Structure formats: C-alpha cells, structure tokens
Amino acid sequence: MKYIFTSIVMMLSVSVCGKESNSLPTDSLDAPDTLKTQNLSDVTITSRRSGTRRLAGAVNGIVVNREELFKAACCNLGESFTTNPSVDVNYSDAATGAKQIKLLGLSGTYVQMLTENLPNFRGAAAPYALDYVPGPWMKSIQVSKGSSSVRNGYESITGQIDVEYLKPDDDQGVTVNLFGNTMGRFEANADGNVHLDDHLSTELLAHYQNEWSHHDQNDDGFQDQPNVRQWNFQNRWKWRGDHYLFHGGVGIIKEKREGGQTTHSQMMSSRPYLIGVETDRYEGYMKHAFIIDPERGMNIALMGNVSMHKMDANYGHKQYSVNEKNAYAQLLFETNFSDLHNLSAGLSLNHDYLKQDLRSLFEGVALRAETVAAKPQPIEKETTPGAYVQYTLNVDNKLTAMAGIRADHSSRYGTFVTPRFHVKYTPSDLVSVRLSAGKGYRTVHALAENNNLLASGRRMVIDDLEQEAAWNYGISNSWYIPLFGKTLKLNAEYYHTRFIRQAVIDYDSDQTMIHVTNLDGKSYSNTVQIDATYPVVSGLELTAAWRLNDVKCTYGGKLMEKPLTSRYKGLITASYKTPLGLWQFDVTLQLNGGGRMPNYIDHSTLNIEHDSSSESATNNGQWSMVNGQSFPAYEQVSAQITRWFRHFSVYVGGENLTGFRQEQSIINAANPWSDTFDPTMVWGPVQGAMFYAGIRINFGRL
C-alpha cells in the first residue's frame, strides 16, 4: 500500500510542474464551493471563499461548508470535525466502533441532531449515528452553541448540529467519490440529480462502505475497530413554484458490524467473544411551504419526518434487539411586521415508540442477575405535542434580540415550559457581542442510547430515570481586526451549563457495574474557548484555538471531574492553495489534554500493590485503573494534499501521523467473560497512523 501512495504523490508532483501555468479549471468538480470567478473583458478576478463563516443572527455558531469539509477525508459526519476547534468526536468504546460528539465538554446526547432543520437520529440510532451521514453527501454543517432556538424543539441543551445535504435543484450532474485507506477500508459514493423541468428536480444519493481487515495493534486479542459494511441510499425530490415549495424524500440504511476477538488471538477460548450489530433503518421526510406575502416574508410551512430503526445486536452472550419508531411534525407561521419586527409561531408533535428485548444468546447460558437491573419496560412510548412563539427585533443590524418560549406536554412527564433568549450587539463592523440564556429538556432512553455499553462485562444497572433538565448561559465576542492589510478574525466565548436533573452514568462506584442513575447533587460544565484566523499570505490561512473544560458531576455523593473528558484542547490548522487553485495543502495539529479515569478499582480482587501509577499489572498480565489515575495529554497530526483537475480531483493524506494510541484500551481483555472485562474506558485513539487516498470525479450533466 505504501508504494501506491508514493506513486500517486510522484504523479501529482510531475503534474504540478508541467501544468501549473495552465488556465484555471473553472468547471472542476467543486469550483462553485471553493472559487468565485468573474470575467471583466480580458481580466479574470478570482476570490476564495472561507471554509467556515459565523452565523449572522443572534445565535452563536458557525457554518462549515464544503471548502472546509474537503480539507480532510471526511468520510462521514463523525470525521467532519477534524479541523473544528469546538466539536470533539471520540470513540465510546474499543469494541463496537460507536462514536460520540462532545460539545461544551458534554456528550452528544445533549446536542440536538438535525438534518435540514428536522430532528433526526434519536434513541437507538445515537451510538452509531455519526456513521449514517456520508461526507460526500453533505453540502454544509451548521453548528450552533447554547440553547438555540425554540423553533426546533426543547431538546437542545449544549447546542445543535444541523446537516444540509446536496439539493435536487443544485447544478445538474453526476459526481463519484472513491476512497481507500491502509486500515482496509473502501468507500464508493455517488450523487446525481436531474432537472425534469423548470419546477421539478430529483436526486439520488448512494453510498457503499466496506471495512474488511482485522487490526490488533496492541496485541490484546481484540480487533481495534470492527468490520463494517454499509449500504445507504436516498431519493430526494423538489418542486418550486412562485408561491409553493415542496421538498421530500426517502432513505434506507443497511449496516452490519462485526468485531470482538480476532481469529489469531492466543487468549481465545472455545467460545470466542464476538460482537455483531445488524441495523436496518428507513426514513422519509417532507416539507410544504406556502408563500403568502414575499415582500413581508409571510409564509406558512408544514414539515415532518418519520423513521423506523431496527437493530439486532450481540455483545458476547448478550443479545439486544430494538425496534424504534419516531414521527415528528411541525406547523409554523412566520412574518415580518416591519424591518424591525419578526414573529414566528408554530405547533409541533413528536412521538417515540421503542420495543426492546435483552436475553442470552447461548442456549443454556442465562444472563447474570441484574445484567440490566430495573430495566425499562419492553415497550416505551412518549407522545409530546407542543407550541411555541418567538419574537425577533432587528435594529439596523446593530442590535438583534430573539426571545422565544414554548410549552410541551409529555405523556410521561406532563407539561413543561422552555424559555430561551439571545441577543447580538454590533456597535461597528469590527466587533460583535452575543449573550444567550435558555433551558432545555431531554427524555432518556438509557438502554437504547447506550446499548454499545452492553459490550462490557459489567452489570448495567438502570434506575427509574427522570426527565433531564438544564440551564445554559453563554457570552461570546468576535473581533475583526485590520492587521498588515488583512483581517484577523478573533473570537472568545464562555458557556456555563447547569443541570437541574440528569441521568448520570456512574463508572466509579463499583468495578463490576455501570450504574445509570438520577443526579443527586451538582452537575455543571464551564467551557472557555479562544480562536483566531488570519490569512498570512495570499492563499495561506492559519487558524489557532485553545479551549478549557471544567466539567464536574456528583458520583456517590462526591463532586468529581467527569471521567474520560479532556481538560483542554489546542488546535492549529494551516491551509494553503496555489495561486491558480490547482493544488491545496492542509495540515492540522491537535493537542488533547489529560483527564480523570474512573475510580472504581477494588484492590481486594486483584493481586497488585496499592500505588498511584497510571498503569498496574494484574496477575493475568493485563492492566486496570487505580484510584487517582489520570490519562495523559497527547498530540495528533493530520495532513492532506489535493490536486484539482478539470473534471476531477485526487487527494492523499494521513491521520494520527504522530502514531499515538492508547496502549491498553480494554480492561481484562484476557477474560472477556468476566464481570471486570471492560472496553468502555477509551480516552484516546485506539489505532496508530493511517494513510488514505481518494478521487472525486465530475461526470457533468446527465
């Protein structure tokens, strides 16, 4: 494989020497997203669009467009935040490949996931949802911080991530993206759209993924990452008239994950510990917009989506199946009374249905008592109608204030009210200040949302959980400072999240148990971030960021740092394009700070001495955590080179080029059938350096 990468790099090097003087390939695959060209007689002026931009309204956040997404391989949503200083993506465990987003120092369950402004990937879909959105399908990602708008519901606590797909009425044509890496992963993506007439267009999105190799770099007998085969398809339609707009589509995902002990493992018994997850997901959505008065922005919209998520999983001898159905609908009205005043009001309805089953996979092998103690009912239902109103004041784009309130009635928890407020003050073009405050709620489906934790040998004890509730407060400042003829973009922000009620995952109290219980005490998060972007020279842009996390929660009556959470993060990115835009070079350096490991060791069960070292050997040659242990800080480097041609582009790159990996990511891997076996103690990368190559091809109009 290394010879293939060497050959591609040499080919591109020869190409740039011979073709750098050629004219710009204005019809290249991604020219609309990366370059803007205007012809003035015999003069061509070319400007480059930044890969990210800040949201224009009162809510603090950024829009990540395709220019930024193309700076890395970006095979799916979970790999789209490599160059983003605000969002972290980490593996949830070292066995299933499940990933989670962290925003404002808290897990992704507190981030409301949206696809084109519709809530999506809830409940059982959450552990693997980041793999369900292929990178080449995405047109942009909107990341907003804080409590966000009441329009999209009550669930946003730390923010929202809204994915915009490619649209049926985009420039007509067919594109293909092929990708492969040194870890035995291959992907093929295709998108094509047809404009059937001036009003109607349709689009087909297709994705295939296959990871076939068995890597075990730390020789613990377990695959570092499961084999994944996924088929993903969407068919989307759009009709646009003068006073009516329709947008709708259907999608299907079929995925199979296989992991666990490798066939060459010397520790494997006659009954190997295997992991298998098979998923079938079906979804559909529709949007109807009726434009009443274009001049006043008066319109009525009806939109909604439905999904069915079926999953059958086996984690060792535990077999878990779930059939989850969700339906969401929203009716909204919006109008501008004048240039100063905007009003938005609406009704919403959300329905969740989960049917779950947990049993032993092997005949004659019963689940230990309390494998899932006080487990949820086999069928969980919740229907939540709601209403909201939101008012926005805009004074000459200098002062923007947005106040919203919604009331919802849950069939499980009764009526609750969600207030939210955002204000933005821009005294000049050089500075802006944002303030926000708001409340958020969330219904917990503990087993479904954390079913990957069943891979652990520890008992999973789930209490009768309350509805989660939290307040979020934020302040951010943005400066645009003229410096040496260019503009330095500087941003500083602080966010505080305080939980009133929370479902706490307690790893600390008992080494043989994962306890999901209600908060009894304090739980909060403080996050401070500073980031700056500056175009050093023509074509070269640098971004630097630093973030501090202070995240604490009460475990067993004691307020402690949240485990497996980095205390800080530093990031530096450099992106350079040659004058004609034919070559692009991107490098990202991340520094991930250390954090606390759970304090759950029971020394009476192990033949080790009491000490404070970071790793201690047990009598079976494996390691386990000791009270007071912290995981260390570590660095990661990723880089990519892209060569743009007239109708295609080729890219090569690497991730985790420092080669750092968590040496022992599975506790007691030699005894996977014991109640101390645990693959969930993951704080760093489980694989070393990875190299990849890919090609994007534009076949033009159909």
XYZ file of C-alpha atoms in Angstrom:
702
model
C 0.000 0.000 0.000
C 2.822 2.438 0.762
C 4.100 2.044 -2.803
C 0.680 3.053 -4.131
C 0.741 6.265 -2.082
C 4.315 7.005 -3.202
C 3.351 6.558 -6.862
C 0.344 8.881 -6.529
C 2.420 11.594 -4.856
C 5.108 11.336 -7.580
C 2.453 11.543 -10.295
C 0.959 14.668 -8.757
C 4.411 16.240 -8.353
C 5.158 15.762 -12.049
C 1.715 17.107 -12.904
C 2.113 20.344 -10.986
C 5.479 21.062 -12.590
C 4.076 20.647 -16.060
C 0.623 22.225 -15.642
C 0.854 24.977 -13.031
C 0.856 27.570 -15.794
C -2.391 26.315 -17.308
C -5.599 28.296 -17.020
C -7.892 27.720 -14.058
C -10.188 24.689 -14.482
C -13.366 26.696 -13.959
C -15.638 23.682 -14.372
C -13.807 21.500 -11.871
C -15.905 19.361 -9.586
C -16.045 21.701 -6.588
C -15.308 25.062 -8.177
C -18.683 26.530 -7.091
C -17.834 25.888 -3.437
C -14.191 26.885 -3.485
C -13.797 29.588 -6.087
C -15.776 32.527 -7.405
C -14.777 33.730 -10.866
C -15.860 36.925 -12.660
C -14.767 37.881 -16.188
C -14.178 41.555 -16.974
C -13.177 41.783 -20.656
C -9.780 40.110 -20.720
C -9.324 40.201 -16.923
C -10.305 37.310 -14.647
C -10.736 38.029 -10.926
C -10.752 35.006 -8.658
C -11.625 35.088 -4.943
C -11.622 32.205 -2.479
C -14.400 31.605 -0.033
C -13.555 30.778 3.553
C -14.340 27.246 4.686
C -16.319 28.484 7.702
C -18.400 31.534 8.491
C -20.176 32.727 11.588
C -23.954 32.707 11.828
C -25.412 36.110 11.034
C -28.197 36.169 13.620
C -28.321 36.316 17.391
C -27.421 32.643 17.919
C -23.691 31.950 18.238
C -22.328 29.343 15.855
C -20.625 28.611 12.567
C -21.456 27.166 9.168
C -18.966 24.595 7.847
C -19.184 24.429 4.050
C -17.705 22.017 1.520
C -14.494 24.031 1.262
C -13.785 23.145 4.889
C -15.030 19.561 4.571
C -12.620 18.936 1.683
C -9.637 19.719 3.920
C -9.792 16.146 5.256
C -11.048 12.774 4.079
C -14.424 13.449 5.756
C -15.910 10.034 5.013
C -18.881 10.662 7.307
C -20.297 13.145 9.783
C -18.139 11.772 12.593
C -14.968 12.571 10.636
C -16.079 16.067 9.595
C -14.826 17.933 12.653
C -11.093 17.243 12.357
C -10.374 20.925 11.706
C -13.093 22.258 14.027
C -11.981 23.601 17.442
C -15.454 23.480 19.015
C -16.575 19.889 18.389
C -14.789 16.752 19.581
C -15.529 13.270 18.251
C -14.325 10.280 20.278
C -14.843 6.533 20.289
C -17.283 5.490 23.013
C -15.578 2.120 23.448
C -12.812 -0.025 21.971
C -15.021 -2.818 20.643
C -18.099 -1.601 18.742
C -16.832 1.437 16.796
C -19.514 3.644 18.382
C -18.620 7.350 18.417
C -19.948 10.350 20.245
C -19.785 14.086 19.752
C -18.763 16.328 22.618
C -19.796 19.981 22.608
C -19.136 22.367 25.509
C -17.459 19.470 27.308
C -20.602 17.311 27.374
C -21.604 14.224 25.418
C -23.543 14.323 22.186
C -26.833 13.302 23.782
C -27.141 16.947 24.839
C -26.606 18.161 21.268
C -29.763 18.176 19.177
C -29.067 16.424 15.872
C -30.936 17.822 12.868
C -30.977 17.059 9.169
C -32.207 20.064 7.218
C -33.958 21.523 10.282
C -35.743 18.283 11.224
C -34.793 16.323 14.394
C -33.154 13.022 13.482
C -31.021 10.096 14.768
C -32.576 9.814 18.198
C -32.598 6.984 20.731
C -31.180 3.684 19.478
C -29.605 5.382 16.444
C -27.436 7.624 18.636
C -24.411 5.325 19.258
C -23.694 4.840 15.535
C -25.474 7.881 14.041
C -22.263 9.684 13.065
C -21.567 6.907 10.539
C -25.017 7.251 8.953
C -24.288 10.550 7.141
C -21.713 10.105 4.327
C -19.350 13.047 3.955
C -19.721 13.496 0.163
C -23.490 13.933 0.616
C -23.132 16.981 2.862
C -23.418 20.489 1.487
C -22.804 22.183 4.825
C -22.980 21.683 8.601
C -24.375 24.316 10.941
C -23.028 24.135 14.495
C -24.785 26.404 16.992
C -23.807 26.660 20.637
C -26.021 27.082 23.645
C -29.750 26.617 23.926
C -30.502 27.630 20.297
C -33.972 28.483 19.012
C -37.240 27.134 20.437
C -38.421 26.523 16.864
C -36.720 23.119 16.629
C -37.965 21.842 19.969
C -36.929 21.652 23.601
C -34.050 19.151 23.396
C -31.080 21.422 22.652
C -29.037 21.853 25.845
C -25.474 22.486 24.658
C -26.271 23.232 21.013
C -27.459 21.954 17.654
C -25.760 20.298 14.694
C -27.792 20.659 11.515
C -26.665 18.823 8.361
C -27.615 20.182 4.939
C -27.497 17.579 2.175
C -26.875 18.250 -1.503
C -30.083 19.534 -3.076
C -32.057 18.153 -6.049
C -32.058 21.608 -7.681
C -28.293 22.132 -7.358
C -26.241 22.314 -10.560
C -27.254 19.290 -12.586
C -24.785 16.439 -12.918
C -23.293 13.248 -11.515
C -20.298 13.005 -9.192
C -18.469 9.984 -7.793
C -16.091 9.789 -4.836
C -13.867 6.722 -4.288
C -11.791 6.328 -1.097
C -9.458 3.747 0.443
C -7.111 3.647 3.423
C -4.383 1.482 4.901
C -6.736 0.079 7.546
C -8.620 -1.930 4.926
C -11.486 0.497 4.345
C -13.049 1.194 0.955
C -15.870 3.596 0.139
C -17.796 4.472 -3.006
C -20.153 7.454 -3.075
C -22.266 8.827 -5.897
C -24.779 11.630 -6.252
C -26.740 12.650 -9.307
C -29.646 14.992 -9.958
C -31.954 15.704 -12.891
C -33.947 18.880 -13.552
C -37.095 17.401 -15.078
C -38.475 20.852 -15.907
C -38.257 24.438 -14.651
C -40.020 23.480 -11.415
C -39.322 19.815 -10.647
C -35.993 18.138 -9.904
C -34.937 14.852 -8.349
C -31.758 13.444 -6.849
C -30.272 10.069 -5.954
C -27.572 9.667 -3.287
C -25.747 6.340 -2.917
C -23.058 5.123 -0.511
C -21.225 1.824 -0.037
C -18.651 1.136 2.674
C -16.616 -1.971 3.436
C -14.002 -2.397 6.185
C -12.612 -5.904 5.933
C -9.251 -6.112 7.706
C -8.594 -7.331 11.257
C -6.231 -4.938 13.061
C -4.941 -5.626 16.569
C -2.044 -3.223 17.021
C -1.835 -3.600 20.806
C -1.988 -7.440 20.687
C -4.779 -7.724 23.232
C -6.594 -10.292 21.087
C -9.422 -7.916 20.104
C -9.965 -6.029 16.879
C -9.104 -2.361 17.295
C -12.071 -1.497 15.089
C -14.959 -3.654 13.880
C -15.536 -4.640 10.270
C -18.349 -2.511 8.879
C -20.372 -2.990 5.720
C -22.936 -0.312 4.960
C -25.350 0.448 2.120
C -27.009 3.865 2.253
C -29.426 5.343 -0.296
C -31.632 8.423 -0.541
C -34.038 9.627 -3.229
C -34.991 13.296 -2.902
C -37.464 15.499 -4.819
C -38.025 19.237 -5.000
C -40.740 21.319 -6.658
C -40.503 25.094 -6.679
C -43.256 27.459 -7.764
C -43.980 31.139 -7.251
C -45.989 30.624 -4.067
C -45.484 26.981 -3.161
C -42.433 24.822 -2.486
C -42.254 21.079 -1.857
C -39.201 19.131 -0.711
C -39.337 15.454 0.231
C -37.570 12.153 0.038
C -36.979 8.670 1.398
C -33.854 6.874 2.626
C -32.683 3.431 3.627
C -29.604 2.293 5.566
C -28.447 -1.306 5.964
C -25.355 -1.863 8.082
C -23.529 -4.843 9.589
C -20.764 -4.568 12.212
C -18.571 -7.471 13.301
C -15.895 -7.239 15.963
C -14.539 -8.893 19.078
C -11.721 -11.384 19.455
C -9.541 -11.981 16.422
C -9.132 -15.459 14.965
C -5.412 -15.455 15.793
C -5.916 -14.493 19.434
C -3.993 -16.796 21.784
C -6.429 -15.891 24.546
C -9.479 -17.065 22.612
C -11.361 -19.879 24.281
C -13.520 -22.495 22.584
C -16.266 -19.868 22.687
C -14.779 -16.592 21.335
C -16.116 -13.239 22.443
C -17.753 -11.756 19.338
C -19.694 -8.598 18.606
C -22.263 -8.292 15.835
C -24.657 -5.430 15.122
C -27.108 -5.510 12.222
C -29.130 -2.379 11.505
C -31.991 -1.616 9.132
C -33.134 1.989 9.093
C -35.902 3.502 6.963
C -36.813 7.174 6.949
C -38.825 9.707 4.999
C -39.423 13.438 5.205
C -41.476 16.158 3.555
C -41.716 19.952 3.618
C -44.511 22.140 2.259
C -44.068 25.919 2.197
C -46.863 28.306 1.209
C -45.581 31.823 0.476
C -48.370 34.280 1.268
C -46.594 37.640 1.000
C -42.987 37.565 -0.310
C -42.378 41.245 0.493
C -43.208 40.768 4.173
C -41.699 37.294 4.389
C -45.088 35.885 5.356
C -45.346 32.138 4.915
C -46.870 29.001 6.370
C -44.942 25.727 6.393
C -45.823 22.151 7.217
C -42.952 19.707 7.607
C -42.199 16.412 9.236
C -40.291 13.156 9.136
C -40.770 9.530 10.128
C -38.209 6.803 10.796
C -38.036 3.155 11.759
C -34.792 1.878 13.264
C -34.437 -1.895 13.704
C -31.292 -3.287 15.263
C -30.243 -6.783 16.338
C -27.001 -6.878 18.293
C -24.994 -9.461 20.185
C -22.318 -8.397 22.648
C -20.648 -11.614 23.748
C -23.526 -13.730 25.063
C -25.914 -10.761 25.440
C -28.418 -10.337 22.626
C -30.152 -6.978 22.356
C -32.828 -6.070 19.823
C -34.776 -2.861 19.416
C -37.473 -1.638 17.077
C -37.726 2.136 17.349
C -40.252 4.280 15.502
C -40.353 8.062 15.530
C -42.729 10.549 13.953
C -42.331 14.331 14.052
C -44.484 17.088 12.548
C -44.390 20.861 12.722
C -46.751 23.588 11.500
C -45.257 27.073 11.577
C -46.131 30.629 10.616
C -43.650 33.453 10.102
C -43.948 37.096 9.109
C -42.092 40.404 9.236
C -44.290 43.181 10.622
C -41.603 45.638 9.502
C -37.842 45.777 9.082
C -37.653 45.844 12.885
C -40.019 43.101 13.960
C -40.290 39.412 13.080
C -42.690 36.886 14.562
C -42.556 33.117 14.307
C -45.108 30.776 15.880
C -45.901 27.129 15.497
C -47.213 23.797 16.687
C -45.245 20.541 16.921
C -45.899 16.892 17.663
C -43.321 14.226 18.465
C -43.972 10.522 19.052
C -41.410 7.929 20.158
C -42.007 4.179 20.293
C -39.365 1.666 21.398
C -39.733 -2.091 21.683
C -36.669 -3.660 23.298
C -35.553 -7.147 24.234
C -32.448 -8.375 26.054
C -31.634 -12.067 26.504
C -28.815 -14.593 26.442
C -27.516 -15.537 23.015
C -26.272 -19.002 24.029
C -28.693 -21.756 24.881
C -28.323 -22.791 28.489
C -26.342 -19.648 29.459
C -28.562 -17.301 31.445
C -27.893 -13.626 31.966
C -26.433 -12.911 35.371
C -28.906 -11.463 37.808
C -29.186 -7.724 37.320
C -27.368 -7.673 33.977
C -29.797 -4.859 33.385
C -31.400 -4.220 36.744
C -34.623 -2.213 36.973
C -34.568 -2.312 33.197
C -37.030 -0.221 31.188
C -40.354 -1.630 30.108
C -40.158 -3.788 26.961
C -42.198 -1.086 25.216
C -41.565 2.612 25.822
C -43.888 5.250 24.405
C -43.982 9.017 24.590
C -46.167 11.497 22.738
C -45.346 15.186 23.104
C -47.438 17.958 21.496
C -46.110 21.487 21.848
C -46.488 25.118 20.822
C -44.042 27.995 20.606
C -43.791 31.670 19.802
C -40.598 33.558 19.005
C -40.076 37.285 18.505
C -37.020 38.870 16.870
C -36.072 42.556 16.981
C -33.511 43.821 14.458
C -32.386 47.450 14.756
C -30.351 48.334 11.637
C -28.361 45.093 12.018
C -26.725 46.725 15.048
C -28.884 45.106 17.685
C -30.614 41.767 17.219
C -32.660 40.302 20.066
C -34.520 36.981 19.862
C -36.838 35.827 22.639
C -38.779 32.588 22.473
C -40.871 30.402 24.706
C -42.516 27.036 24.145
C -44.777 24.766 26.148
C -44.895 20.996 25.659
C -46.903 18.224 27.251
C -45.260 14.808 27.559
C -47.402 11.719 28.034
C -44.726 10.553 30.518
C -43.662 13.727 32.338
C -46.537 16.204 31.993
C -46.292 19.862 30.965
C -43.027 21.812 30.925
C -42.021 25.255 29.649
C -38.859 26.137 27.735
C -37.739 29.817 27.661
C -34.775 30.969 25.585
C -33.215 34.364 24.861
C -30.419 35.517 22.544
C -29.062 38.981 21.828
C -26.364 40.240 19.484
C -24.902 43.755 19.622
C -22.694 45.030 16.784
C -21.581 48.592 17.551
C -19.273 48.589 14.489
C -18.080 46.351 11.702
C -15.073 45.448 13.860
C -16.759 43.890 16.886
C -19.872 41.996 17.931
C -21.086 40.651 21.280
C -23.577 37.823 21.845
C -25.403 36.800 25.024
C -27.659 33.795 25.488
C -29.674 32.057 28.170
C -32.080 29.187 27.901
C -33.432 25.964 29.250
C -33.503 22.508 27.682
C -35.146 19.163 28.429
C -34.482 15.610 27.308
C -36.211 12.253 27.686
C -33.716 9.480 28.430
C -33.897 6.061 26.769
C -30.890 4.791 28.689
C -30.528 1.275 27.306
C -31.254 2.207 23.685
C -28.966 5.248 23.677
C -26.126 3.371 25.350
C -26.640 -0.145 24.023
C -22.958 -0.278 22.991
C -22.107 -0.388 26.733
C -23.501 -3.918 26.767
C -20.147 -4.927 25.268
C -18.778 -4.550 28.797
C -18.840 -7.494 31.203
C -20.008 -5.170 33.967
C -23.640 -5.178 35.055
C -25.662 -2.311 33.594
C -27.987 -1.085 36.337
C -30.627 1.407 35.213
C -32.765 3.242 37.742
C -36.203 4.736 37.135
C -34.962 7.880 35.402
C -36.417 11.370 35.466
C -36.617 13.742 32.522
C -33.343 15.666 32.197
C -33.408 19.460 32.548
C -30.613 22.046 32.365
C -29.929 25.754 32.006
C -27.301 27.072 29.612
C -25.753 30.553 29.658
C -23.244 31.959 27.205
C -21.328 35.040 26.155
C -19.145 35.456 23.080
C -17.165 38.280 21.489
C -15.988 38.458 17.882
C -13.450 40.951 16.595
C -12.397 41.717 13.010
C -9.057 43.484 13.384
C -7.255 45.084 10.405
C -3.659 43.875 10.568
C -0.961 44.376 7.891
C -3.538 44.908 5.178
C -5.543 41.799 6.099
C -8.196 40.928 8.684
C -7.538 38.979 11.863
C -10.710 37.194 12.986
C -10.700 36.707 16.747
C -13.380 35.016 18.827
C -13.675 34.431 22.578
C -16.539 32.712 24.361
C -17.649 31.302 27.691
C -20.501 28.859 28.354
C -21.936 27.513 31.578
C -24.317 24.537 31.666
C -26.016 23.645 34.952
C -28.167 20.542 35.320
C -31.322 20.508 37.411
C -32.000 16.843 36.655
C -29.644 14.473 34.859
C -29.206 10.801 34.052
C -25.698 10.089 35.358
C -23.608 7.184 34.038
C -21.603 6.159 37.078
C -18.436 4.127 36.388
C -16.880 4.956 39.770
C -18.900 3.245 42.462
C -18.364 -0.420 41.537
C -15.825 -2.040 39.202
C -18.388 -4.679 38.201
C -21.253 -2.265 37.481
C -22.208 0.601 35.157
C -24.904 2.452 37.062
C -27.279 4.823 35.241
C -28.974 6.810 37.969
C -30.562 10.178 38.681
C -28.367 13.085 39.689
C -28.067 13.509 43.443
C -26.055 16.697 43.865
C -24.417 19.151 41.476
C -23.540 18.742 37.819
C -22.174 21.503 35.603
C -19.870 22.379 32.743
C -17.761 25.501 32.208
C -16.113 25.990 28.835
C -13.823 28.816 27.706
C -12.586 28.999 24.117
C -10.436 31.449 22.161
C -9.806 31.046 18.438
C -8.231 33.199 15.735
C -7.976 33.008 11.945
C -5.564 35.026 9.802
C -4.590 34.921 6.096
C -0.807 35.118 6.470
C -0.028 35.452 2.769
C -2.052 35.025 -0.389
C -3.510 31.516 -0.375
C -2.309 30.619 3.159
C -4.743 30.734 6.075
C -3.918 29.839 9.678
C -6.365 29.041 12.471
C -5.395 28.602 16.123
C -7.701 27.736 19.018
C -7.499 26.908 22.710
C -10.302 25.538 24.888
C -10.560 24.788 28.602
C -13.166 22.376 30.006
C -14.277 22.288 33.629
C -16.862 19.505 33.744
C -17.930 18.068 37.095
C -20.691 15.798 38.341
C -21.679 14.160 41.619
C -20.856 10.443 41.848
C -21.700 8.549 45.019
C -22.224 11.793 46.931
C -18.887 13.300 45.842
C -18.433 16.084 43.271
C -15.723 14.946 40.842
C -14.427 15.637 37.361
C -16.397 13.892 34.672
C -14.291 10.872 33.653
C -12.836 10.349 30.179
C -13.145 14.081 29.406
C -10.128 16.119 28.302
C -9.468 19.179 30.425
C -8.267 21.239 27.462
C -7.768 21.194 23.718
C -5.444 23.107 21.431
C -5.699 23.201 17.659
C -3.686 24.725 14.820
C -4.680 24.365 11.171
C -2.875 25.606 8.085
C -4.434 25.615 4.626
C -2.582 26.725 1.505
C -3.774 26.958 -2.115
C -1.518 27.734 -5.027
C -2.377 30.912 -6.993
C -4.288 29.056 -9.705
C -6.098 26.848 -7.217
C -4.719 23.634 -8.698
C -3.035 22.447 -5.502
C -4.197 22.528 -1.902
C -2.213 21.587 1.223
C -3.895 21.166 4.624
C -2.306 20.327 7.988
C -3.984 20.093 11.411
C -2.306 19.712 14.802
C -4.385 18.818 17.850
C -3.301 18.771 21.485
C -5.785 16.883 23.641
C -5.449 17.465 27.349
C -5.462 14.818 30.023
C -8.368 13.963 32.282
C -9.676 11.727 35.032
C -10.160 7.981 34.836
C -12.960 6.375 36.901
C -12.083 5.463 40.496
C -13.620 2.041 40.636
C -10.786 -0.378 41.396
C -11.399 -2.971 44.103
C -7.897 -3.980 45.238
C -9.207 -6.940 47.197
C -9.960 -8.785 43.951
C -6.591 -8.231 42.310
C -3.032 -9.277 43.136
C -1.489 -5.826 42.773
C 0.060 -3.361 45.147
C -1.662 -0.131 46.056
C 0.137 2.636 44.215
C -0.611 5.759 42.194
C 0.956 4.732 38.923
C -1.029 5.226 35.730
C -0.921 1.525 34.837
C -0.691 -1.518 37.081
C -0.309 -5.120 36.038
C -2.710 -7.698 37.355
C -1.955 -11.364 37.826
C -3.243 -12.113 34.326
C -0.846 -9.709 32.638
C -3.494 -7.090 31.867
C -3.852 -3.672 33.475
C -6.513 -1.904 35.441
C -7.136 1.574 36.781
C -6.057 2.741 40.220
C -7.703 5.428 42.327
C -6.485 8.874 41.393
C -5.334 7.904 37.934
C -5.413 10.414 35.102
C -4.860 9.808 31.437
C -2.113 11.886 29.786
C -2.241 14.603 27.150
C -1.446 13.560 23.600
C -0.912 15.116 20.167
C -2.359 14.198 16.787
C -1.393 15.428 13.332
C -3.380 15.036 10.136
C -2.428 16.235 6.648
C -3.838 16.144 3.139
C -2.722 17.127 -0.356
C -5.322 17.750 -3.067
C -4.693 18.181 -6.780
C -7.545 19.731 -8.777
C -8.004 18.835 -12.435
C -10.604 19.953 -14.945
C -13.187 17.248 -14.253
C -11.785 15.509 -11.171
C -9.572 15.893 -8.133
C -7.200 13.491 -6.384
C -6.338 13.640 -2.695
C -3.900 11.772 -0.456
C -3.391 12.197 3.252
C -2.941 10.723 6.681
C -4.494 10.850 10.124
C -2.904 10.472 13.555
C 0.508 10.824 11.927
C 2.144 11.016 15.357
C 1.171 7.345 15.714
C -0.091 7.860 19.263
C -2.591 5.313 20.536
C -3.960 4.178 23.861
C -1.902 1.059 24.517
C -4.474 -0.807 26.596
C -7.989 0.214 25.671
C -9.717 -2.915 27.047
C -9.571 -3.838 30.720
C -9.055 -7.530 31.447
C -9.081 -8.484 27.761
C -7.725 -11.920 28.709
C -11.026 -12.734 30.463
C -13.828 -11.338 28.276
C -16.494 -13.439 30.026
C -15.678 -11.960 33.455
C -17.545 -9.113 35.141
C -14.386 -6.936 35.105
C -13.974 -7.072 31.318
C -14.496 -3.513 30.067
C -13.815 -1.928 26.644
C -15.500 1.388 27.552
C -12.503 3.097 29.194
C -11.425 4.874 25.996
C -9.821 8.314 26.227
C -7.556 8.352 23.145
C -7.141 6.857 19.675
C -7.127 3.062 19.546
C -5.314 2.901 16.191
C -1.984 4.308 15.064
C -1.155 6.235 11.902
C -3.495 5.777 8.959
C -2.940 6.809 5.323
C -5.572 7.225 2.648
C -6.169 8.205 -0.966
C -9.254 9.147 -2.938
C -10.597 10.613 -6.137
C -13.619 12.836 -6.865
C -14.952 12.721 -10.419
C -17.487 15.034 -12.063
C -19.265 13.392 -14.987
C -21.294 16.503 -15.772
C -24.926 16.650 -16.849
C -26.937 13.500 -17.408
